[in-house]
mmCIF file of C-alpha atoms in Angstrom:
data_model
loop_
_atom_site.group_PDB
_atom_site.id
_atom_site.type_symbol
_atom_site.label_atom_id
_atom_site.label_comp_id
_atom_site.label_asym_id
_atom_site.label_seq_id
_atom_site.Cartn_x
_atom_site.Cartn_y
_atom_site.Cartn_z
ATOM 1 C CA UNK A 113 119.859 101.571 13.403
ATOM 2 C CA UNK A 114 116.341 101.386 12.836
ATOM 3 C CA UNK A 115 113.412 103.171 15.896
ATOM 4 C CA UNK A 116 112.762 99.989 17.283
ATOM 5 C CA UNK A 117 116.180 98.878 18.194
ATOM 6 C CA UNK A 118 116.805 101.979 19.850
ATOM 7 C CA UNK A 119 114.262 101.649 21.837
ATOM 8 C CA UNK A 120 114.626 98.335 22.885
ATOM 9 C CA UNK A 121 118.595 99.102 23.486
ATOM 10 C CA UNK A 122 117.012 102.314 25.812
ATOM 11 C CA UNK A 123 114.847 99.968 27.417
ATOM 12 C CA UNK A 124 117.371 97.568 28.160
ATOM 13 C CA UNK A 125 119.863 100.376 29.513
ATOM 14 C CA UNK A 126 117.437 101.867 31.960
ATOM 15 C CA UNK A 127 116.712 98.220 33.107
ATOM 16 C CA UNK A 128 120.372 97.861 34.317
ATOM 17 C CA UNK A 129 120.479 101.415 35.709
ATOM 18 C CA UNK A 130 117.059 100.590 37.424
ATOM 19 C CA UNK A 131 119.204 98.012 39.592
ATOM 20 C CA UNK A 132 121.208 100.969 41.580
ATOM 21 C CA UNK A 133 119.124 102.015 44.654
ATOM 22 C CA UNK A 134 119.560 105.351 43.969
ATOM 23 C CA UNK A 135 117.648 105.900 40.540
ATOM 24 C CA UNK A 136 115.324 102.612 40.776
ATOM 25 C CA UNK A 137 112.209 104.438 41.611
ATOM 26 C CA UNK A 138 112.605 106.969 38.885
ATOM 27 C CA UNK A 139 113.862 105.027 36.261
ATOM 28 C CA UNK A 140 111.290 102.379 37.155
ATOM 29 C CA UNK A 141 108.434 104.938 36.769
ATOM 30 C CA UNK A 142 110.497 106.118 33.273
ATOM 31 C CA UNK A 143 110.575 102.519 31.981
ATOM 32 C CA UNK A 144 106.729 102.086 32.587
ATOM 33 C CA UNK A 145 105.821 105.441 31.161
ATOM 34 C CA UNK A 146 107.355 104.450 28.283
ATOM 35 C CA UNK A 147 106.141 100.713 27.643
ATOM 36 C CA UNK A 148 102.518 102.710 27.836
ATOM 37 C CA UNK A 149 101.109 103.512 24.685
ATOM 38 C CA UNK A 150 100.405 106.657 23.746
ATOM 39 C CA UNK A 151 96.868 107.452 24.210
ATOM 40 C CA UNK A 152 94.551 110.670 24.099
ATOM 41 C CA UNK A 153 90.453 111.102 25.388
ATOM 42 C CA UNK A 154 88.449 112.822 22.267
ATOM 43 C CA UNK A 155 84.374 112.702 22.135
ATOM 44 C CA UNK A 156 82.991 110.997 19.393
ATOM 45 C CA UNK A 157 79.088 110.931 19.216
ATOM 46 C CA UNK A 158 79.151 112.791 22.499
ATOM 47 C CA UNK A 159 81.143 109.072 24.192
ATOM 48 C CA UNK A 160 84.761 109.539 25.495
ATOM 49 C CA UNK A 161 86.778 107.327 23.740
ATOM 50 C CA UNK A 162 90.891 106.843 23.294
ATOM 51 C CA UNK A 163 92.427 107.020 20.226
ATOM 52 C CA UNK A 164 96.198 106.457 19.255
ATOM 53 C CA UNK A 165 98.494 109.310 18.767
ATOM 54 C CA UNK A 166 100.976 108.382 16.001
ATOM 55 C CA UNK A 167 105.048 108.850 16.443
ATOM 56 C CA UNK A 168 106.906 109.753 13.631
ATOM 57 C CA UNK A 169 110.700 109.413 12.985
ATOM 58 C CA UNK A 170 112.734 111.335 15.275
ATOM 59 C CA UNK A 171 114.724 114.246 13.244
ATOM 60 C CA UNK A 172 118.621 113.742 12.783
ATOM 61 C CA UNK A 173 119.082 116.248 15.610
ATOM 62 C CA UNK A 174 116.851 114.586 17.933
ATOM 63 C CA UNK A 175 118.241 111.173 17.182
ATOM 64 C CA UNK A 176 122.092 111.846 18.186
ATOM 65 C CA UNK A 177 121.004 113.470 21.177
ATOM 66 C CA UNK A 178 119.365 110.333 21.903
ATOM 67 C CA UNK A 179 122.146 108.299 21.047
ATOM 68 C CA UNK A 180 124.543 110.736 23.637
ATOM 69 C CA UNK A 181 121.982 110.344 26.099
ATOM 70 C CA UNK A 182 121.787 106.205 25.776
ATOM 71 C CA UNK A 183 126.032 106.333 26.699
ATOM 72 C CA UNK A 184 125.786 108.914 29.301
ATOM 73 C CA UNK A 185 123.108 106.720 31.067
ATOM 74 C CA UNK A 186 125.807 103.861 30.560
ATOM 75 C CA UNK A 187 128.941 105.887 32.072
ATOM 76 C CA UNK A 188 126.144 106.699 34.735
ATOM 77 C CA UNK A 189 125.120 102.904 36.000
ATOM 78 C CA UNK A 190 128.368 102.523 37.332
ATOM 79 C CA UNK A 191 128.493 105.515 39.371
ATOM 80 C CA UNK A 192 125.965 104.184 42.216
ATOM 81 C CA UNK A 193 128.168 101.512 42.860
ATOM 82 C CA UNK A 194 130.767 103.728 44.370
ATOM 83 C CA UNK A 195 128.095 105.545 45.882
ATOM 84 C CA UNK A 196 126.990 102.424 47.794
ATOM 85 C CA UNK A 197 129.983 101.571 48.746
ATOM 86 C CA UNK A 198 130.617 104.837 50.410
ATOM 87 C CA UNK A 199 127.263 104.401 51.507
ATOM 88 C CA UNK A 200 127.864 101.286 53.161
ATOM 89 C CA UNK A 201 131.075 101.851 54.607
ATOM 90 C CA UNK A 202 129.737 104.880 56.275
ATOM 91 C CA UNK A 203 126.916 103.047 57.502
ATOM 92 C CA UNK A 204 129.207 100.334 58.991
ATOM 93 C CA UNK A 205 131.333 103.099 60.550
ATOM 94 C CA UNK A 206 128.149 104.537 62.160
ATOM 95 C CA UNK A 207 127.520 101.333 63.740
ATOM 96 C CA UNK A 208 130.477 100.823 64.987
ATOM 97 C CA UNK A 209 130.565 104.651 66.257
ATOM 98 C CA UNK A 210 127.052 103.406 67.804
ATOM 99 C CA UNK A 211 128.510 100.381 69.164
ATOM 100 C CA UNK A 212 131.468 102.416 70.962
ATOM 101 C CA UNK A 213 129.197 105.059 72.810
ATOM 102 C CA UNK A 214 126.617 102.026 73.919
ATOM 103 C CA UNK A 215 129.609 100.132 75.726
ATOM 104 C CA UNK A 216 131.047 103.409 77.162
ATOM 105 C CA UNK A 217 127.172 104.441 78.794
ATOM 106 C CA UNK A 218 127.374 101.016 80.041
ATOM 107 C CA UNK A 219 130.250 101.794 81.871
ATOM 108 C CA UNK A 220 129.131 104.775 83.082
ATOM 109 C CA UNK A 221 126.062 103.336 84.306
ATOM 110 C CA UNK A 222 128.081 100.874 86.203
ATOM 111 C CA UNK A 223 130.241 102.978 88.210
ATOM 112 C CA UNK A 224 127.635 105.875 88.560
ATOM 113 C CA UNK A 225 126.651 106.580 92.149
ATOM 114 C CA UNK A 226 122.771 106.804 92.950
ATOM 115 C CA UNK A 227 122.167 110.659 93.007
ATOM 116 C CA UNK A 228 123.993 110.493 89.701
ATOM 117 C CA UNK A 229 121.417 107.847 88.393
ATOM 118 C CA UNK A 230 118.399 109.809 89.400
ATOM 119 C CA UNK A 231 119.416 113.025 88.010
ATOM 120 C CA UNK A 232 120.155 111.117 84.740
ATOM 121 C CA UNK A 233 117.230 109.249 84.901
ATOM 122 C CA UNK A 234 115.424 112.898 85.679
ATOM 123 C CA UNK A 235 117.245 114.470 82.993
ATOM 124 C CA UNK A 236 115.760 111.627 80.544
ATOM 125 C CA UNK A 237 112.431 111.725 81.754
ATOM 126 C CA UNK A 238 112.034 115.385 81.266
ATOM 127 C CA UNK A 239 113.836 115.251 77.965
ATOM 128 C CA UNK A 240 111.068 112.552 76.786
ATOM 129 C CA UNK A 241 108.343 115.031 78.058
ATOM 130 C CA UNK A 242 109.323 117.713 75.590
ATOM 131 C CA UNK A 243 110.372 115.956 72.738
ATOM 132 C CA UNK A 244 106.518 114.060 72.859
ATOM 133 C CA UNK A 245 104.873 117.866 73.608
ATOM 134 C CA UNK A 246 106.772 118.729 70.433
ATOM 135 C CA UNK A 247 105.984 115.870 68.089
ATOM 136 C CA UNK A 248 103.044 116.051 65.560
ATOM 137 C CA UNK A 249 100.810 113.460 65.353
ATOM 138 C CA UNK A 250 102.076 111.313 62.399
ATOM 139 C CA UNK A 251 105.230 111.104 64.762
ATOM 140 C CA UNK A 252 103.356 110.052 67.842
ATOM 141 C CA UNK A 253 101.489 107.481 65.953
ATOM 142 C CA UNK A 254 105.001 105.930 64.448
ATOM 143 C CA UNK A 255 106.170 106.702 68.011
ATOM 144 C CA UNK A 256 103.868 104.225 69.196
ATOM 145 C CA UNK A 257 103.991 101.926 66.512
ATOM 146 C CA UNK A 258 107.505 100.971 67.018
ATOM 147 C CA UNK A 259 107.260 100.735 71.154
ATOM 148 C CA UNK A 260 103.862 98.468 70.597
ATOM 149 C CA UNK A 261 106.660 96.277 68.072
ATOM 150 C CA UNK A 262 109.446 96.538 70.209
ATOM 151 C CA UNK A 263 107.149 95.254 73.595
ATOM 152 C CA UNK A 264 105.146 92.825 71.288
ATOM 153 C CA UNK A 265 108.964 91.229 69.992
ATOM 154 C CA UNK A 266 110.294 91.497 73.652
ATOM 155 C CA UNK A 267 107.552 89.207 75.072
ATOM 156 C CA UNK A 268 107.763 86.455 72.450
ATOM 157 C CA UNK A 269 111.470 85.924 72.903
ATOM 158 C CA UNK A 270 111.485 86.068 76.670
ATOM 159 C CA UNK A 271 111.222 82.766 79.091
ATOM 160 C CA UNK A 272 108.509 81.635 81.289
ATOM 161 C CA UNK A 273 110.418 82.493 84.261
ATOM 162 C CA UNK A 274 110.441 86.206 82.401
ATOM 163 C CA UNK A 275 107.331 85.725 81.860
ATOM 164 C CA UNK A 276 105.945 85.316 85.430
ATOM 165 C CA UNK A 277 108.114 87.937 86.490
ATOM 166 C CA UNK A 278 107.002 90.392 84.769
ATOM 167 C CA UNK A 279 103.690 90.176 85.236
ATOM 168 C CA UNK A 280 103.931 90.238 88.532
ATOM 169 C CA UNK A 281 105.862 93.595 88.464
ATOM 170 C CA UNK A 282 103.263 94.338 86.929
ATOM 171 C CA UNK A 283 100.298 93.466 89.549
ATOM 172 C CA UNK A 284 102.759 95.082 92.061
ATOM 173 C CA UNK A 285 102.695 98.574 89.949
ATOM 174 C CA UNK A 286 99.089 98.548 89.583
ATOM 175 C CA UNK A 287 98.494 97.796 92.693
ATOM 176 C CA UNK A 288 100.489 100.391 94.435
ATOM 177 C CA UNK A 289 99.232 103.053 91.890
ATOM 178 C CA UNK A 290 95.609 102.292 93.084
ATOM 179 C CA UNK A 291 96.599 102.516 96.466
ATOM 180 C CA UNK A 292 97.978 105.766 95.989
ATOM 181 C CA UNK A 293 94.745 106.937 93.862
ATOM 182 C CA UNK A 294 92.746 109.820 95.288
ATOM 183 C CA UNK A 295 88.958 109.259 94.857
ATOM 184 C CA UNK A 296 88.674 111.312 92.069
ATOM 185 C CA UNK A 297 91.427 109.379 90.101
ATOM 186 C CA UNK A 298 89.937 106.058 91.132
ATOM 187 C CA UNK A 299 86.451 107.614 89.639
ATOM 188 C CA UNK A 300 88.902 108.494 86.064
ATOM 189 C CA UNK A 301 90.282 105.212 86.314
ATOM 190 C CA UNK A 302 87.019 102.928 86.186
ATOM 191 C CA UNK A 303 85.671 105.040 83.971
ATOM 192 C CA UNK A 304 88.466 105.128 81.581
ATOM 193 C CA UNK A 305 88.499 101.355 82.400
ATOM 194 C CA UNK A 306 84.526 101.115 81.430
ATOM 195 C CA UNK A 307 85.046 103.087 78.536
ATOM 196 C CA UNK A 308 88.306 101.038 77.265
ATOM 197 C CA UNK A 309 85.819 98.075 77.630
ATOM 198 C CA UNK A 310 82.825 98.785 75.615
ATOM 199 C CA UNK A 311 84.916 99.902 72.732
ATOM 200 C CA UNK A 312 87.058 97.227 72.423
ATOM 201 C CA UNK A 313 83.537 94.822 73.039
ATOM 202 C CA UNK A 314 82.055 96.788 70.498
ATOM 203 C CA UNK A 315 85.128 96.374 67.869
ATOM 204 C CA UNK A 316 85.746 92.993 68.240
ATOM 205 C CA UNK A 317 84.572 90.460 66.034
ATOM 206 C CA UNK A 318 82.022 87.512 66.731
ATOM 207 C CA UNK A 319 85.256 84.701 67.343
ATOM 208 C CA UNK A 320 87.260 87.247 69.610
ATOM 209 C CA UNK A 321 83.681 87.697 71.390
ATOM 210 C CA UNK A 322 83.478 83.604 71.815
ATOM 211 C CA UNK A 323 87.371 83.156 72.792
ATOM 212 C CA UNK A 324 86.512 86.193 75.738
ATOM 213 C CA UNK A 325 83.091 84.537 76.718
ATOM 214 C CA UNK A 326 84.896 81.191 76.862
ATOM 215 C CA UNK A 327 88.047 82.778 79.064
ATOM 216 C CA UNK A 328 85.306 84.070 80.991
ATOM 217 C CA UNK A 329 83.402 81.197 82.086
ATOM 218 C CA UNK A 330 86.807 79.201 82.587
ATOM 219 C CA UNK A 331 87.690 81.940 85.583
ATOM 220 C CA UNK A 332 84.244 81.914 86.975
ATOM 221 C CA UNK A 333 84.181 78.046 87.261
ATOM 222 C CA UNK A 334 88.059 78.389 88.686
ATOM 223 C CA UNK A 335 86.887 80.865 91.388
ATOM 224 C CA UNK A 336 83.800 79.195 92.281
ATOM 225 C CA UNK A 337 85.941 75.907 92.333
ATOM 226 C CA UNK A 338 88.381 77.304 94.664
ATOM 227 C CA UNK A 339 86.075 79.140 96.876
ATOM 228 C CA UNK A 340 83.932 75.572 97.267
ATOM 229 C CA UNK A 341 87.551 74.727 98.505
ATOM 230 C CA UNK A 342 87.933 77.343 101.067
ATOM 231 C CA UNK A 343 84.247 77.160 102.192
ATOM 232 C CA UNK A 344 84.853 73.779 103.077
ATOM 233 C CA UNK A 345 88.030 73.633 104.816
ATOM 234 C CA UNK A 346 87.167 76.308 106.862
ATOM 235 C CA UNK A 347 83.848 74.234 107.522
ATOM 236 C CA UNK A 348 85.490 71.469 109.073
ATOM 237 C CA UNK A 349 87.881 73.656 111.136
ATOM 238 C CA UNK A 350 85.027 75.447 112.755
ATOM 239 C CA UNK A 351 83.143 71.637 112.960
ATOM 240 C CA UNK A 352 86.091 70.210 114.297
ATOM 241 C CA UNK A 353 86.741 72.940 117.309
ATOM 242 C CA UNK A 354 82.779 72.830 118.194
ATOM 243 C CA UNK A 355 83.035 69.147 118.821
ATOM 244 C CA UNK A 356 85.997 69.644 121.174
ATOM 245 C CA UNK A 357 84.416 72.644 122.484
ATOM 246 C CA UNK A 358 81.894 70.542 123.687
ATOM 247 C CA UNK A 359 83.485 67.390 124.697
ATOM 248 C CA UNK A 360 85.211 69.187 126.842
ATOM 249 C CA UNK A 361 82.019 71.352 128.159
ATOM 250 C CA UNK A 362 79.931 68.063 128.880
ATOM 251 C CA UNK A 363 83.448 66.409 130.885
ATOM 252 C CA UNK A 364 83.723 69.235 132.778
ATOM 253 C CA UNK A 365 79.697 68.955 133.643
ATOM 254 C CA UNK A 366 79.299 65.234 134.105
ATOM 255 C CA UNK A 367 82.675 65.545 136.237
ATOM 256 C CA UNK A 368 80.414 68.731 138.272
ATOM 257 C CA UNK A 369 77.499 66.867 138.393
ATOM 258 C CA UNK A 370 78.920 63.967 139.825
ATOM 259 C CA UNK A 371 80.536 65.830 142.451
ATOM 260 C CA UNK A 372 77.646 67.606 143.716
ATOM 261 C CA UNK A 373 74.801 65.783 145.686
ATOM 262 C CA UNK A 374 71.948 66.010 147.349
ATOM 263 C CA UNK A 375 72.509 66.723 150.993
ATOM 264 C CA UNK A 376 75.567 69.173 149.685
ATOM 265 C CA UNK A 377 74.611 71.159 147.133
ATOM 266 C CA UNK A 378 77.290 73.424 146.163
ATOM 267 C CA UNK A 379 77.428 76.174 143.452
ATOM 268 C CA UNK A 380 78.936 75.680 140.819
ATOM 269 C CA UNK A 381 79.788 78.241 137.612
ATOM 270 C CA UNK A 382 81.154 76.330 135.518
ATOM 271 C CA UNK A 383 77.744 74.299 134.596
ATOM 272 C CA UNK A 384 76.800 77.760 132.481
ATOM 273 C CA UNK A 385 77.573 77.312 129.275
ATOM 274 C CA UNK A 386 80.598 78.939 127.620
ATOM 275 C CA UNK A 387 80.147 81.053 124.640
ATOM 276 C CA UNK A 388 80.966 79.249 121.068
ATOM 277 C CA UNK A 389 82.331 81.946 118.426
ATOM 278 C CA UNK A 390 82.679 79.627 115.751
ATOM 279 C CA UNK A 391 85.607 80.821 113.519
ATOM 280 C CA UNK A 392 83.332 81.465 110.151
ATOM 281 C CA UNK A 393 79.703 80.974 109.721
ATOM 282 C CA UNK A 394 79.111 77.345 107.972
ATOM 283 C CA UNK A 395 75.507 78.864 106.744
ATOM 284 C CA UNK A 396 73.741 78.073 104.829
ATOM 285 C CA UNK A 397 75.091 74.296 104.969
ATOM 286 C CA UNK A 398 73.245 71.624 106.604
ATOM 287 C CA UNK A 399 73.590 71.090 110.388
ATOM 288 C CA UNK A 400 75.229 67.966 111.064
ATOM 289 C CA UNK A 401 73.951 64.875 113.264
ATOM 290 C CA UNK A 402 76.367 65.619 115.915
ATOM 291 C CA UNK A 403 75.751 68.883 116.700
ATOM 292 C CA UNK A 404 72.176 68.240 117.018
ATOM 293 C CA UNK A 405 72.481 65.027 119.286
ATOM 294 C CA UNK A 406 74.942 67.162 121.476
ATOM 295 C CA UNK A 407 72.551 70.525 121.599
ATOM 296 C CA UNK A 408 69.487 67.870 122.708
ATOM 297 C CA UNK A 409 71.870 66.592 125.148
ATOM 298 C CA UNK A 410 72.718 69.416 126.261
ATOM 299 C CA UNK A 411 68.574 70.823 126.296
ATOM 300 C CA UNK A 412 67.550 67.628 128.646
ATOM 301 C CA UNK A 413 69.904 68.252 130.770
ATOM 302 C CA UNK A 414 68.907 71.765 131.466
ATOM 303 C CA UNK A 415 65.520 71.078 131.796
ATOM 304 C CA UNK A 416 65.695 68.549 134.274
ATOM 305 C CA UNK A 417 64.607 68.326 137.651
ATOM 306 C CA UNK A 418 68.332 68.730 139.452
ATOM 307 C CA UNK A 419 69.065 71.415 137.121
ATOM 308 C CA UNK A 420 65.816 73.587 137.498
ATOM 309 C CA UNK A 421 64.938 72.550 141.254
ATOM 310 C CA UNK A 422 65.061 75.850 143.562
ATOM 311 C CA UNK A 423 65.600 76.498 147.490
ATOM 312 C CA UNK A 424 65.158 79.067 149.736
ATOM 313 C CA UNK A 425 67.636 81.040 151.437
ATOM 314 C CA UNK A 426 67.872 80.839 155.067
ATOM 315 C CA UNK A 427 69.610 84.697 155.499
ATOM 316 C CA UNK A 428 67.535 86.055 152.789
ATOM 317 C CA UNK A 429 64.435 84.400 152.214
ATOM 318 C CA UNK A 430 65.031 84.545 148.834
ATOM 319 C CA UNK A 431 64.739 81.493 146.178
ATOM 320 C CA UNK A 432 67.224 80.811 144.056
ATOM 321 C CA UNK A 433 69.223 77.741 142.373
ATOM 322 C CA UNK A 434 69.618 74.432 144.446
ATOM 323 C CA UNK A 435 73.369 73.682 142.426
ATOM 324 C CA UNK A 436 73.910 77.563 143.384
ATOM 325 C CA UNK A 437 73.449 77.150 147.079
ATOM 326 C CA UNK A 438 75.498 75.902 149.558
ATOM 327 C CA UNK A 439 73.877 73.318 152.637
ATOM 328 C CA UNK A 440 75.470 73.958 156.145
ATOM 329 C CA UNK A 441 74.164 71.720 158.987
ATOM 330 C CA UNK A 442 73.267 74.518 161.839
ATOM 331 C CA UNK A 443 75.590 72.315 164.159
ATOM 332 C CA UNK A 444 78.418 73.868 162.376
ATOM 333 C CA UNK A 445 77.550 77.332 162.592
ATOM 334 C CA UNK A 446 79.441 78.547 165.353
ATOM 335 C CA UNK A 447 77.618 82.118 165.474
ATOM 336 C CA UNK A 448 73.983 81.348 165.718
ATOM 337 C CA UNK A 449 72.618 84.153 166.641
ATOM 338 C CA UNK A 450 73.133 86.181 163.051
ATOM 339 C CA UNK A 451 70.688 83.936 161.829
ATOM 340 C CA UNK A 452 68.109 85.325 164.047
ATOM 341 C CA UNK A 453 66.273 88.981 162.876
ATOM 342 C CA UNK A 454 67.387 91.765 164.607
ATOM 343 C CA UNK A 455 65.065 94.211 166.626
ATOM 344 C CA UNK A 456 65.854 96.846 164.759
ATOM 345 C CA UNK A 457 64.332 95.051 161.869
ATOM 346 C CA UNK A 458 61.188 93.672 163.238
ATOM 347 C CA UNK A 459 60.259 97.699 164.387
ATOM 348 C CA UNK A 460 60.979 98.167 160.918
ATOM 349 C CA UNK A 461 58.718 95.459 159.407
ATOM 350 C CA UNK A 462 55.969 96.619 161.826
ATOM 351 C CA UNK A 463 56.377 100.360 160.894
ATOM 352 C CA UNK A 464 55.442 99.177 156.808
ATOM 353 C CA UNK A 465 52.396 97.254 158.046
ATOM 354 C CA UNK A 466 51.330 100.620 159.398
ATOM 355 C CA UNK A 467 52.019 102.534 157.065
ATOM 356 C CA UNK A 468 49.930 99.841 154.698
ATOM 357 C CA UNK A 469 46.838 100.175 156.301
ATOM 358 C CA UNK A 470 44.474 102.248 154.009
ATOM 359 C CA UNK A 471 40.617 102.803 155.638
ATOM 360 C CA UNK A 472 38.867 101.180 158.442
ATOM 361 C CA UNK A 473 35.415 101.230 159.049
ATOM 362 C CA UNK A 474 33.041 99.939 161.702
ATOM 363 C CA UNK A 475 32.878 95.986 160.644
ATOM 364 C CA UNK A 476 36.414 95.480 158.863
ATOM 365 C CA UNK A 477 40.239 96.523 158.288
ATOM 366 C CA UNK A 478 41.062 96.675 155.163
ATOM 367 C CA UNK A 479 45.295 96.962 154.450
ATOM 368 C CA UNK A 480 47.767 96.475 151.228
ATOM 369 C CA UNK A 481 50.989 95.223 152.248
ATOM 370 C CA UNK A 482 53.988 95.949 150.581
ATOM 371 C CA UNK A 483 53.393 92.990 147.772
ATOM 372 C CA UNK A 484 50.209 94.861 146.966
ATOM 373 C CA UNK A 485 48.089 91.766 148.955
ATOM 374 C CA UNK A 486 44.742 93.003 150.157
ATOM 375 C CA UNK A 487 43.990 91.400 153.572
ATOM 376 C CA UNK A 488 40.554 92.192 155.329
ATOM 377 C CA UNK A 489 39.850 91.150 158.933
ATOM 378 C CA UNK A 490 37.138 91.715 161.571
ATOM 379 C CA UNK A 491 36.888 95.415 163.358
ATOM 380 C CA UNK A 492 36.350 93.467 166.882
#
């Protein structure tokens, strides 16, 4: 048998063995290592260049060890199939070992009471603590790797009802978590936040940066659509109770007016005007045409003669409001005389002019009431 068809029959052998998942790495590095030339770096001219390093025949020795070597690696390709098998069959048992304990801490679960589901749950959480404080960092970062793969495969398979509910767990959770937040946490928390931001802005390429700007100005033209919304429904509820506000403020006046006249004028409080707390402010939006006919309506009538006229009082010579006073013919008044001023009071009038009266000299009197009138008269 001549060199080359022992190595092609070698070649040939380690390509079958290389099928067994046992040796395939190995014996695929062998087979390459030997389809390689043989090749050495020498200088030449002070270049690096490769020259060929000749084989020669193998001795007589060296070639029946290489025959015994060709059938052992012959008896040995059919070895890893047994191995497999065990392999497999092992494997299937440990799944089916697997299997067993999942449905039995199902069960478990089911009938456990509460206390015993917090301690377990307590139990796991503190377990989880250590075995992360203990892992090195290649571990964390496949630790991570597989829970970002096992969310990411989670969310595509789940339903829009799924979907919705979960991200509205997970508005809930935030939400109560900032509640809780002391002010130093909330401080961490936006910063964190501000920091998570401007790396990811400053890592993300120009079409993530257009898709983000774009998702942007969709929300801002959503909330500005749906706060136009809200502005203007609550603008016609506060329109709508002004106008019956005041319909019912200018019945109530005409209705006062109308009753009161001129010979019996009697007060009447309900002609002030009530107070109007609109339920939200409607500025900066124009005033409508309404409003302003009613508030002119409302100004004339103020400002006219019946409303501004004045009388005086006939018990205390004071002025004051002719709709705010009350007319009673004397012939009615069945005490008379407490209209009249007492004596008492006219020695107490007199006693103030007295005590008015400033200098005197030889041609006039010169005295300052109590309204701070100067009145002179004659000395005769």
């Amino acid at each position: 048998m001549s060199r080359d068809q022992k190595f092609s029959r070698l070649l040939q052998h380690l390509e079958k063995c290389s099928q067994s998942i046992m040796y395939y790495d190995e014996i695929a590095a062998t087979v390459q290592r030997i389809r390689q030339t043989p090749e050495k770096q020498t200088f030449k001219n002070n270049s690096v260049i490769q020259i060929r390093i000749p084989e020669f025949q193998l001795t007589p020795s060296r070639r029946l060890r290489s025959e015994i070597n060709i059938d052992t690696l012959s008896c040995q390709s059919i070895i890893p199939d047994e191995i497999l098998k065990d392999q497999n069959d092992k494997e299937e048992h440990r799944q089916l070992q697997l299997e067993k304990k999942r449905e039995q801490a199902q069960s478990s679960r089911t009938n456990e009471t509460e206390q015993r589901r917090q301690n377990r749950l307590e139990k796991k959480r503190e377990q989880t603590r250590s075995s992360r404080m203990n892992e090195t960092e290649e571990q964390h970062r496949n630790r991570l790797e597989k829970v970002r793969e096992r969310t990411r495969s989670r969310r595509m398979n789940e339903t829009e009802e799924q979907h919705q509910n979960r991200l509205e767990k997970d508005r809930h959770r935030i939400h109560s978590s900032q509640m809780n937040d002391t002010e130093e946490q909330r401080q961490n928390r936006l910063e964190k936040k501000r920091e998570q931001t401007r790396s990811s802005r400053m890592n993300e390429t120009e079409e993530q940066r257009q898709n983000r700007l774009e998702q942007q100005r969709k929300r801002s033209q959503a909330n500005r659509e749906k706060k136009k919304i809200e502005k203007r429904a609550s603008h016609n509820i506060s329109t709508q109770q002004q106008n019956i506000q005041m319909r019912f403020t200018e019945t109530e006046e005409h209705e006062s007016y109308n009753n009161s006249g001129t010979s019996d004028l009697i007060p009447n409080e309900n002609i002030i005007m009530k107070n109007r707390n609109p339920t939200s402010s409607s500025w900066p939006e124009p005033i409508s045409r309404d409003l302003k006919e009613n508030c002119l309506k409302e100004f004339l009538h103020q400002m006219s003669m019946s409303s501004l006229a004045e009388t005086t009082c006939a018990v205390c010579n004071s002025r004051t409001s002719v709709q705010k006073s009350k007319s009673v013919p004397l012939s009615k008044i069945t005490v008379i005389e407490s209209l009249k001023v007492s004596d008492e009071t006219k020695a107490l009038i007199m006693n103030t002019q007295l005590s008015n009266l400033h200098y005197i000299n030889h041609d006039t009197v010169t005295t300052v009431n109590s309204d701070g009138i100067q009145t002179i008269d004659d000395a005769q």
